[in-house]
Short mmCIF file of C-alpha atoms and ligand atoms in Angstrom, two decimals:
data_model
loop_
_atom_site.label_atom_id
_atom_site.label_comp_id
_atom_site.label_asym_id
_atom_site.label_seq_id
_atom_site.Cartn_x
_atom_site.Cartn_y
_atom_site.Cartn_z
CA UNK A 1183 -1.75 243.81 71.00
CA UNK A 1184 1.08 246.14 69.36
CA UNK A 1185 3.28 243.04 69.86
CA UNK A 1186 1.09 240.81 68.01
CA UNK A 1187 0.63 242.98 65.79
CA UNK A 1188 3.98 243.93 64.46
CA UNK A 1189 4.47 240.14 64.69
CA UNK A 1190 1.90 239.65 61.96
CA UNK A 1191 3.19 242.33 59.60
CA UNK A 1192 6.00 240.05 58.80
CA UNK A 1193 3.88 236.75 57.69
CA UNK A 1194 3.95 236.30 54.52
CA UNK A 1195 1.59 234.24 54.14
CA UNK A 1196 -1.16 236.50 55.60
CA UNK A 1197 0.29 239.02 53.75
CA UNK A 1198 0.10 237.22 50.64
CA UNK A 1199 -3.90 237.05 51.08
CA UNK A 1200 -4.44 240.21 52.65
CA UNK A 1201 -2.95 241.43 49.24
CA UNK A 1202 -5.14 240.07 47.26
CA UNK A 1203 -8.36 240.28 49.19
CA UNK A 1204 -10.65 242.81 47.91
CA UNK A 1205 -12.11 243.67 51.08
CA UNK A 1206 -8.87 243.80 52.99
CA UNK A 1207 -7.77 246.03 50.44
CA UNK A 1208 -10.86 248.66 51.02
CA UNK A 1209 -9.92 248.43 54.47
CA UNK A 1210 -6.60 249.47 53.66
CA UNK A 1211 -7.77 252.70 52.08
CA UNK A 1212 -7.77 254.47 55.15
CA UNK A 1213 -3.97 254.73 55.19
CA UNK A 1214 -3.49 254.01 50.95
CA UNK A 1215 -4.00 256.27 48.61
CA UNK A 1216 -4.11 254.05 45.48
CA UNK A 1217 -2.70 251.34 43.91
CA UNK A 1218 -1.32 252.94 41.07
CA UNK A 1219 0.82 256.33 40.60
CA UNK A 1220 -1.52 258.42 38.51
CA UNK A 1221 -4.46 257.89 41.87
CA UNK A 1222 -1.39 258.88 44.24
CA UNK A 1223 -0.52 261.94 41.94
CA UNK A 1224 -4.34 263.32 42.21
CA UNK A 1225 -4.78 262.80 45.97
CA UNK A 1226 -0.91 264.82 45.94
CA UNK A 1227 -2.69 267.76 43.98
CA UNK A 1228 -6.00 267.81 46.54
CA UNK A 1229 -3.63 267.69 49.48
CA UNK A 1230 -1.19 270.34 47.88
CA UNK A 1231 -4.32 272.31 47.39
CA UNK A 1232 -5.13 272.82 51.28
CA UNK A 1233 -1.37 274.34 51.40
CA UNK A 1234 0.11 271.12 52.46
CA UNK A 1235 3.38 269.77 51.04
CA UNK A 1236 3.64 265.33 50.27
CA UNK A 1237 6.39 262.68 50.29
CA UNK A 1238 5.26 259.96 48.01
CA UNK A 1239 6.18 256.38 48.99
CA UNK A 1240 5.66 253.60 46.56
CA UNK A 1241 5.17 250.69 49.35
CA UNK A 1242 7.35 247.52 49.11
CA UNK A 1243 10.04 246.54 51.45
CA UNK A 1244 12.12 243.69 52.17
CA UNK A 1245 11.94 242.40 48.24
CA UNK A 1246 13.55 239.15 46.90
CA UNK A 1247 15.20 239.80 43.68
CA UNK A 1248 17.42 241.94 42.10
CA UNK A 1249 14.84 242.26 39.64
CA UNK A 1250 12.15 243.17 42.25
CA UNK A 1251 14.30 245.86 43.47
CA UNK A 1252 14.74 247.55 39.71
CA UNK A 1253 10.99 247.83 39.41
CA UNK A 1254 11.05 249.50 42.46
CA UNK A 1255 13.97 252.04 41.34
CA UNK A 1256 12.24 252.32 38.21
CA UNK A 1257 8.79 253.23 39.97
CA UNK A 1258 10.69 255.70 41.88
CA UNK A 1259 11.94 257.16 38.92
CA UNK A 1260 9.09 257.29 37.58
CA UNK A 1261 7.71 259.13 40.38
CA UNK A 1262 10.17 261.70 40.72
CA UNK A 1263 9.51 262.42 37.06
CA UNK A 1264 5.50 263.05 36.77
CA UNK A 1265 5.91 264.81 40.77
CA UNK A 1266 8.14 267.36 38.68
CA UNK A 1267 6.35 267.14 35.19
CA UNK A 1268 3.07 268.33 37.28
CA UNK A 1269 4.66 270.98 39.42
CA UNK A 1270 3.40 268.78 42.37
CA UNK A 1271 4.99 270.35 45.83
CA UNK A 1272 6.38 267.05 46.76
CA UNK A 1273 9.33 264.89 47.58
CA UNK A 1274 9.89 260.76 47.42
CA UNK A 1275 10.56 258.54 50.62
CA UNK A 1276 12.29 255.20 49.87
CA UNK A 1277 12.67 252.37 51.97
CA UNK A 1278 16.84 250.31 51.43
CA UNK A 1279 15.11 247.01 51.70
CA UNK A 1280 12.59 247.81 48.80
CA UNK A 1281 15.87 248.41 47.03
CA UNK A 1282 17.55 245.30 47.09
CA UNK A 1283 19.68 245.94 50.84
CA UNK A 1284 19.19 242.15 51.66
CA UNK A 1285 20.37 240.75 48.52
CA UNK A 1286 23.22 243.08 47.52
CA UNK A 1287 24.45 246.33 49.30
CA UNK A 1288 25.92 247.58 46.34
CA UNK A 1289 23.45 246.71 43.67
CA UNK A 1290 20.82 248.88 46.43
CA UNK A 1291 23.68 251.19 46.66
CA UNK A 1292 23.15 251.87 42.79
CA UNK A 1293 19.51 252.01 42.81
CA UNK A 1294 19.73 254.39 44.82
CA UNK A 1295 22.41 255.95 43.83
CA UNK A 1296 20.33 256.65 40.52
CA UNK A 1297 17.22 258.17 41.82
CA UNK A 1298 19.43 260.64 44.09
CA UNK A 1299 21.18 261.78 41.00
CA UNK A 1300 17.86 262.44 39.46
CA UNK A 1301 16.52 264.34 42.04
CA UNK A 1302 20.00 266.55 42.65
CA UNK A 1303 19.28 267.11 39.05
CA UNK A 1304 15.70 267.64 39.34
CA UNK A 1305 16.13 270.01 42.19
CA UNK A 1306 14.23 267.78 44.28
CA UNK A 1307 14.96 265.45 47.34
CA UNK A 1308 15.32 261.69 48.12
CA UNK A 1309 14.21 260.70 51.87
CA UNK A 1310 15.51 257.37 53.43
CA UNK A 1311 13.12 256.03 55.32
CA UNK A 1312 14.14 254.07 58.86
CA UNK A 1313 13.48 250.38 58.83
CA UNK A 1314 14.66 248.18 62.10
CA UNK A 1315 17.73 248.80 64.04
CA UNK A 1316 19.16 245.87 61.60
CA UNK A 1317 19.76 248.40 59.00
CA UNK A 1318 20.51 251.48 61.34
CA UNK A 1319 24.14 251.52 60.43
CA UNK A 1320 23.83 250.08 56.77
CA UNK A 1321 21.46 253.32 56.16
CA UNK A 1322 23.50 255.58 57.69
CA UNK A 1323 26.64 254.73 56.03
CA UNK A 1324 25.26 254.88 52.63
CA UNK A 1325 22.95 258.09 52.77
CA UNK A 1326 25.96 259.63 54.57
CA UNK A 1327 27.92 258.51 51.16
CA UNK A 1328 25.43 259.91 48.89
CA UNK A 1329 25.02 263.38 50.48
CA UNK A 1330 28.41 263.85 50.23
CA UNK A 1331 28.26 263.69 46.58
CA UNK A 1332 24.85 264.81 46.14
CA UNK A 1333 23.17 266.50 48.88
CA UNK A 1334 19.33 265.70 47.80
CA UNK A 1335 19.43 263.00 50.57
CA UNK A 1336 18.51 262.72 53.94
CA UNK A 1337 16.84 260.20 56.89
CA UNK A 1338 15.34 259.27 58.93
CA UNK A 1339 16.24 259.19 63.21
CA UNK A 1340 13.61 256.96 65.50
CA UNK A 1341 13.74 258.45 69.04
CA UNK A 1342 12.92 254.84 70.70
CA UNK A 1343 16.99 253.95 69.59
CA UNK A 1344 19.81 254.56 72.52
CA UNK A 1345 21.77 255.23 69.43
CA UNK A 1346 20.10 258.34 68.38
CA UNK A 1347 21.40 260.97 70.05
CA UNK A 1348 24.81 260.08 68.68
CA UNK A 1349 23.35 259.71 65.29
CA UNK A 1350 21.59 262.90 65.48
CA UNK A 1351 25.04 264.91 66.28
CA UNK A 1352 26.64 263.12 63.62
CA UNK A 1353 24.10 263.74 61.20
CA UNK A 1354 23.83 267.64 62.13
CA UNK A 1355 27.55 267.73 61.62
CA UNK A 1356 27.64 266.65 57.94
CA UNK A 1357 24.51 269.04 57.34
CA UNK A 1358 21.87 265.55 56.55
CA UNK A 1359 18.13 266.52 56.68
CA UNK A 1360 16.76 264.40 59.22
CA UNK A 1361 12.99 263.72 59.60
CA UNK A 1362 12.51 262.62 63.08
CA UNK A 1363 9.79 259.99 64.60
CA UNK A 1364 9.60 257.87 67.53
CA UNK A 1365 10.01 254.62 65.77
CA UNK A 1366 7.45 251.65 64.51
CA UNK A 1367 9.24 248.28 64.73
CA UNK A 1368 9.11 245.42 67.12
CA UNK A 1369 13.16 246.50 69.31
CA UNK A 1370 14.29 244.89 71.84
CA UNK A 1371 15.60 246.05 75.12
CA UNK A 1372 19.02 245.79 74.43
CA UNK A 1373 18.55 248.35 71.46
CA UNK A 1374 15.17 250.62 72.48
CA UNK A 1375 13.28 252.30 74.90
CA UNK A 1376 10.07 249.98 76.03
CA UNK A 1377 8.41 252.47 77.90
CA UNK A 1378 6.55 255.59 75.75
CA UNK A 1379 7.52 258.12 78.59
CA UNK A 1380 11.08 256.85 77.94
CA UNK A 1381 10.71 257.79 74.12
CA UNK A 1382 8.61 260.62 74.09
CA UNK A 1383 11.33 262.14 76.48
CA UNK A 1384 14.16 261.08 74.02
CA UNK A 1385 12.05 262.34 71.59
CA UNK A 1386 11.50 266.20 72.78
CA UNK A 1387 15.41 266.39 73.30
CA UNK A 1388 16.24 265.13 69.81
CA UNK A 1389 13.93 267.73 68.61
CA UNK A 1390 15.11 270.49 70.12
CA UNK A 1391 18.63 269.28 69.62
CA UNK A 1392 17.75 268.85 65.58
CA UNK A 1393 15.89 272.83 65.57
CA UNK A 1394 19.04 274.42 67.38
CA UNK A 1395 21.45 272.37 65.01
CA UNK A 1396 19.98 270.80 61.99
CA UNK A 1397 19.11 271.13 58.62
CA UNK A 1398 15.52 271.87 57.95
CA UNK A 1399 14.62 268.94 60.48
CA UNK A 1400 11.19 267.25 59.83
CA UNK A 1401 9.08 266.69 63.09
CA UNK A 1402 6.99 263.88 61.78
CA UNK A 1403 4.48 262.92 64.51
CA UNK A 1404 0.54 262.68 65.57
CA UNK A 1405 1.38 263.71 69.05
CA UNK A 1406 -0.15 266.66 70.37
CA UNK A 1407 1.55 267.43 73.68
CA UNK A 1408 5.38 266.84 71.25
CA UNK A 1409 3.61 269.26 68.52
CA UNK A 1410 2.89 271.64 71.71
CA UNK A 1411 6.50 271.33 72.38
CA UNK A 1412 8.00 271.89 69.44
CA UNK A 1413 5.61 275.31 68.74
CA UNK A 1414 6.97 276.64 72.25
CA UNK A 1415 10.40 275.52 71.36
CA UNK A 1416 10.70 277.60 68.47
CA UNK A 1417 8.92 280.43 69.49
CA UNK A 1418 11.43 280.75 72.57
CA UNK A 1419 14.40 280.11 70.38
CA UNK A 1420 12.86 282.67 67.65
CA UNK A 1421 13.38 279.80 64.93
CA UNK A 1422 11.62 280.82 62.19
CA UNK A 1423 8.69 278.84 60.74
CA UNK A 1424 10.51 278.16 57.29
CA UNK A 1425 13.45 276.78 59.10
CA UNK A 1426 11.42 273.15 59.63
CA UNK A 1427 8.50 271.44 59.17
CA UNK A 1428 6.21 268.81 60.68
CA UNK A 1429 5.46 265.70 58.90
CA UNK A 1430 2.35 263.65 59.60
CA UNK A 1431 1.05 260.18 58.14
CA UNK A 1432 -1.58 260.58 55.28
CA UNK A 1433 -5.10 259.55 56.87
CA UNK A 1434 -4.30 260.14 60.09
CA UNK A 1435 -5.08 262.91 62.97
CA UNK A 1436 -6.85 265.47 59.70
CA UNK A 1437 -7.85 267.60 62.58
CA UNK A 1438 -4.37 268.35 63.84
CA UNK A 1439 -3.09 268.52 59.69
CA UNK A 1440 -5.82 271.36 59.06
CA UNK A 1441 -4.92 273.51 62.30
CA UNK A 1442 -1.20 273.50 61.67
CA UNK A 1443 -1.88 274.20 57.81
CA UNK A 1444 -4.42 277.08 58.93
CA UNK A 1445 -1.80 278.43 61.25
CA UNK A 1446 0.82 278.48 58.74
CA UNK A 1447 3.27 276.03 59.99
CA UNK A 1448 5.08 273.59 57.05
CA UNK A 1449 3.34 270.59 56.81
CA UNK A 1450 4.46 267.18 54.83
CA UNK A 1451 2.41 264.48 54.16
CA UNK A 1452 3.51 260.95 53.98
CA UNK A 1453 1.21 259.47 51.02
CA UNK A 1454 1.93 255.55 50.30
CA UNK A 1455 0.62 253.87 47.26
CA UNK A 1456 1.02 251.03 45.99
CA UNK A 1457 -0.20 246.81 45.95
CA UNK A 1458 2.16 246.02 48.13
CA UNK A 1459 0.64 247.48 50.90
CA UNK A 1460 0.85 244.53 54.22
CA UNK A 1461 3.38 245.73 56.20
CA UNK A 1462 2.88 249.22 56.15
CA UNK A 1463 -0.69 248.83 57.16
CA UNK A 1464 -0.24 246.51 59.95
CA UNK A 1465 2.14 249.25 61.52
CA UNK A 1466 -0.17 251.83 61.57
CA UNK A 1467 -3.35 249.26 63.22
CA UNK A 1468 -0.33 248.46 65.94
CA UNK A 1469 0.49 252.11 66.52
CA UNK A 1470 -2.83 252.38 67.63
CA UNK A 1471 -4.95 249.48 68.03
CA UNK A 1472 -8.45 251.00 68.52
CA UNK A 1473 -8.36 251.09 64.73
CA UNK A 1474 -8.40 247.44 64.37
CA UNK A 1475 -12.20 247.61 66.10
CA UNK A 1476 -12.98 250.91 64.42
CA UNK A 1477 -11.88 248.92 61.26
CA UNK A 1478 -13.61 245.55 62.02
CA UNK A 1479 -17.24 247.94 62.92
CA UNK A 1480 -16.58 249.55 59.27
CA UNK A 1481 -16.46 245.91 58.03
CA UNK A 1482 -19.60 244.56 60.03
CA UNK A 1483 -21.40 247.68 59.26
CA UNK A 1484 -20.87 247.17 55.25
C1 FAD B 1091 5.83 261.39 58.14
C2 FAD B 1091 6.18 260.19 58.93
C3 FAD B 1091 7.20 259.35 58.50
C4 FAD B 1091 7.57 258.23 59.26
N1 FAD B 1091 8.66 257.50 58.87
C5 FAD B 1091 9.08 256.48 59.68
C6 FAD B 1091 10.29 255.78 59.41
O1 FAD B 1091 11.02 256.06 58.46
N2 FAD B 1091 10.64 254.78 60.27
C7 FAD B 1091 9.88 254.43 61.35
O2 FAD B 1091 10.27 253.53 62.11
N3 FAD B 1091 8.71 255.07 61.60
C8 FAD B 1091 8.31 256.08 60.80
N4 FAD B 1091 7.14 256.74 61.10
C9 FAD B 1091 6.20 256.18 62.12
C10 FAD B 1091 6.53 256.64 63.51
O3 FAD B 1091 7.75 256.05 63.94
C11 FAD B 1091 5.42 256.26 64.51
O4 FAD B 1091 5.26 254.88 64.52
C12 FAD B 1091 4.08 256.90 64.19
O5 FAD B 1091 4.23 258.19 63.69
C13 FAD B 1091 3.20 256.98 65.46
O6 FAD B 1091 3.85 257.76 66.41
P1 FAD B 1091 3.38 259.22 66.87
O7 FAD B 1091 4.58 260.09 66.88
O8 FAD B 1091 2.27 259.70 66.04
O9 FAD B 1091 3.00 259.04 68.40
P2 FAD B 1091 2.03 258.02 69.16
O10 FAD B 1091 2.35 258.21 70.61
O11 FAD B 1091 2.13 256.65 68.59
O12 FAD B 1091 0.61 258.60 68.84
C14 FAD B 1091 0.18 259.88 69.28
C15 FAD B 1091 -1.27 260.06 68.83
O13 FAD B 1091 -1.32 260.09 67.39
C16 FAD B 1091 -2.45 259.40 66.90
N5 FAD B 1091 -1.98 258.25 66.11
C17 FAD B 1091 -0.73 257.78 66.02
N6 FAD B 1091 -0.67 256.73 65.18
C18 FAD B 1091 -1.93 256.52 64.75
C19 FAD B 1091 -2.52 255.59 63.86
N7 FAD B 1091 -1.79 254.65 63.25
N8 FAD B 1091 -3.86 255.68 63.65
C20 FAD B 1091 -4.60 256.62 64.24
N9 FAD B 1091 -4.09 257.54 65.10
C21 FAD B 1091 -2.77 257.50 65.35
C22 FAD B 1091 -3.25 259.00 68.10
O14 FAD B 1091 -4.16 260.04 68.36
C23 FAD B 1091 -2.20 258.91 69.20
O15 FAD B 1091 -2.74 259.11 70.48
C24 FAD B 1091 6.82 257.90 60.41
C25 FAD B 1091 5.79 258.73 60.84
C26 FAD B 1091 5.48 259.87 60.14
C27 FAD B 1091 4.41 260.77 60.67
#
């Protein structure tokens, strides 16, 4: 099922009419908090309200024109901008591909080189988002570039990749904020774990390796037993609580957001908005694909 799944979140012609269906799109809701930036900005203030910090993601990825990719710049900007204007506790997460990575690496380069110089200036922070192991290196390489001129940039490690401990070191080294998850594309063999044991295990040492060595690591997850972990981790090591913070997908696991935010741990939400919101969707349905029936008895029940 996750297989099929993640298969599907790259058709585009399914996506094309999932887009534009108006019940597909109330389905969506779950995991979208708008369509357009001023809805995203008010669910930001009601979640910043219950002590909880957001990343805002304007969904797109994987667009096909230069000009596609300066909207998306520009709606970052934009972003960035009223998050500030509003005093909202909140940061941006980008995707490269949504920039422009597949057409040009340099014109992406200077989209994104833009918005990082407005947050540096803003005093606020740029996250890169992971995308498939494709664009593992070409990510690295440039948010590497850009924190060493800017340093209101950091990524994203997936603890399914072989690669990651290496890129975790490396990363800790050069003082990159790194928000940690186990990874949501379709890898092969040859580049990922297949087995969740495998990456759950990877997972726990990257995260203690990232809260002895890192920068403010994120510990973005919905996994209880690896939020256990990480609570007895720092309590042994006598890290203190403002030294990281967990991240967690808007719309999912509230329970788990509330007790962490009640017990005064950090907490980030990731809150996508947006038309363009396909891909990101299917992902989440594949992560866990009891919600396509709790979905589908939503849509009988209507
Ligand atoms: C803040 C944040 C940012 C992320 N950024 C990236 C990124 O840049 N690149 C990338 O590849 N991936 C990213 N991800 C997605 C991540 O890789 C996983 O696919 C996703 O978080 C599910 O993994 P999990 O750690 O929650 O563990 P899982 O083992 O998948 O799930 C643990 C438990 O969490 C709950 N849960 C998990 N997912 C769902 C869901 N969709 N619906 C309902 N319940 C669910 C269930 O109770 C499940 O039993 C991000 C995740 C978060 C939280």
């Amino acid at each position: 099922m996750r297989t099929l799944l993640l298969f599907l979140s790259r058709q585009k012609q399914l996506r094309k009419w999932m887009e534009t269906s108006a019940w597909a799109r109330r389905l969506s809701g779950r995991f979208v908090a708008g369509d357009t930036l001023p809805e995203a900005l008010s669910t930001c203030q009601r979640i910043n309200a219950e002590g909880i910090a957001v990343t805002l993601d304007h969904l797109g990825e994987n667009v096909a024109s230069p000009a596609e990719a300066a909207r998306s710049r520009d709606a970052y900007l934009q972003a960035l901008t009223e998050i500030v204007k509003l005093g909202i506790d909140g940061n941006v997460s980008l995707k490269l591909t949504q920039f422009g990575m597949d057409l040009s690496l340099a014109d992406c380069r200077s989209n994104v080189e833009q918005l990082v110089r407005q947050a540096a200036q803003l005093g606020n922070f740029v996250r890169v988002d992971m995308e498939s192991s494709a664009y593992t290196d070409r990510t690295l390489d440039l948010v590497t570039d850009l924190h060493a001129r800017y340093a209101a940039v950091g990524t994203v490690i997936q603890s399914y990749l072989y690669r990651s401990r290496k890129d975790v070191e490396m990363l800790c080294d050069r003082g990159i904020r790194v928000r940690l998850c186990k990874g949501a594309y379709l890898e092969p063999p040859s580049a990922a774990f297949q087995r969740k044991a495998d990456v759950d295990r990877n997972y726990i040492e990257l995260m203690n390796l990232l809260l002895e060595k890192g920068v403010y690591p994120a510990i973005a997850t919905h996994d209880e037993s690896i939020i256990a972990e990480t609570e007895r981790f720092v309590v042994s090591r006598r890290i203190p609580r403002d030294a990281f913070e967990f991240q967690m997908l808007y719309g999912i696991r509230r329970d788990i957001q509330r007790r962490l935010a009640a017990e005064g741990y950090r907490l980030r939400l990731y809150v996508p908005y947006g038309e363009a919101w396909y891909p990101y969707f299917m992902r989440r349905l594949a992560e866990r694909p009891a919600n396509v029936v709790f979905l589908a008895r939503n849509l009988v029940r209507r």
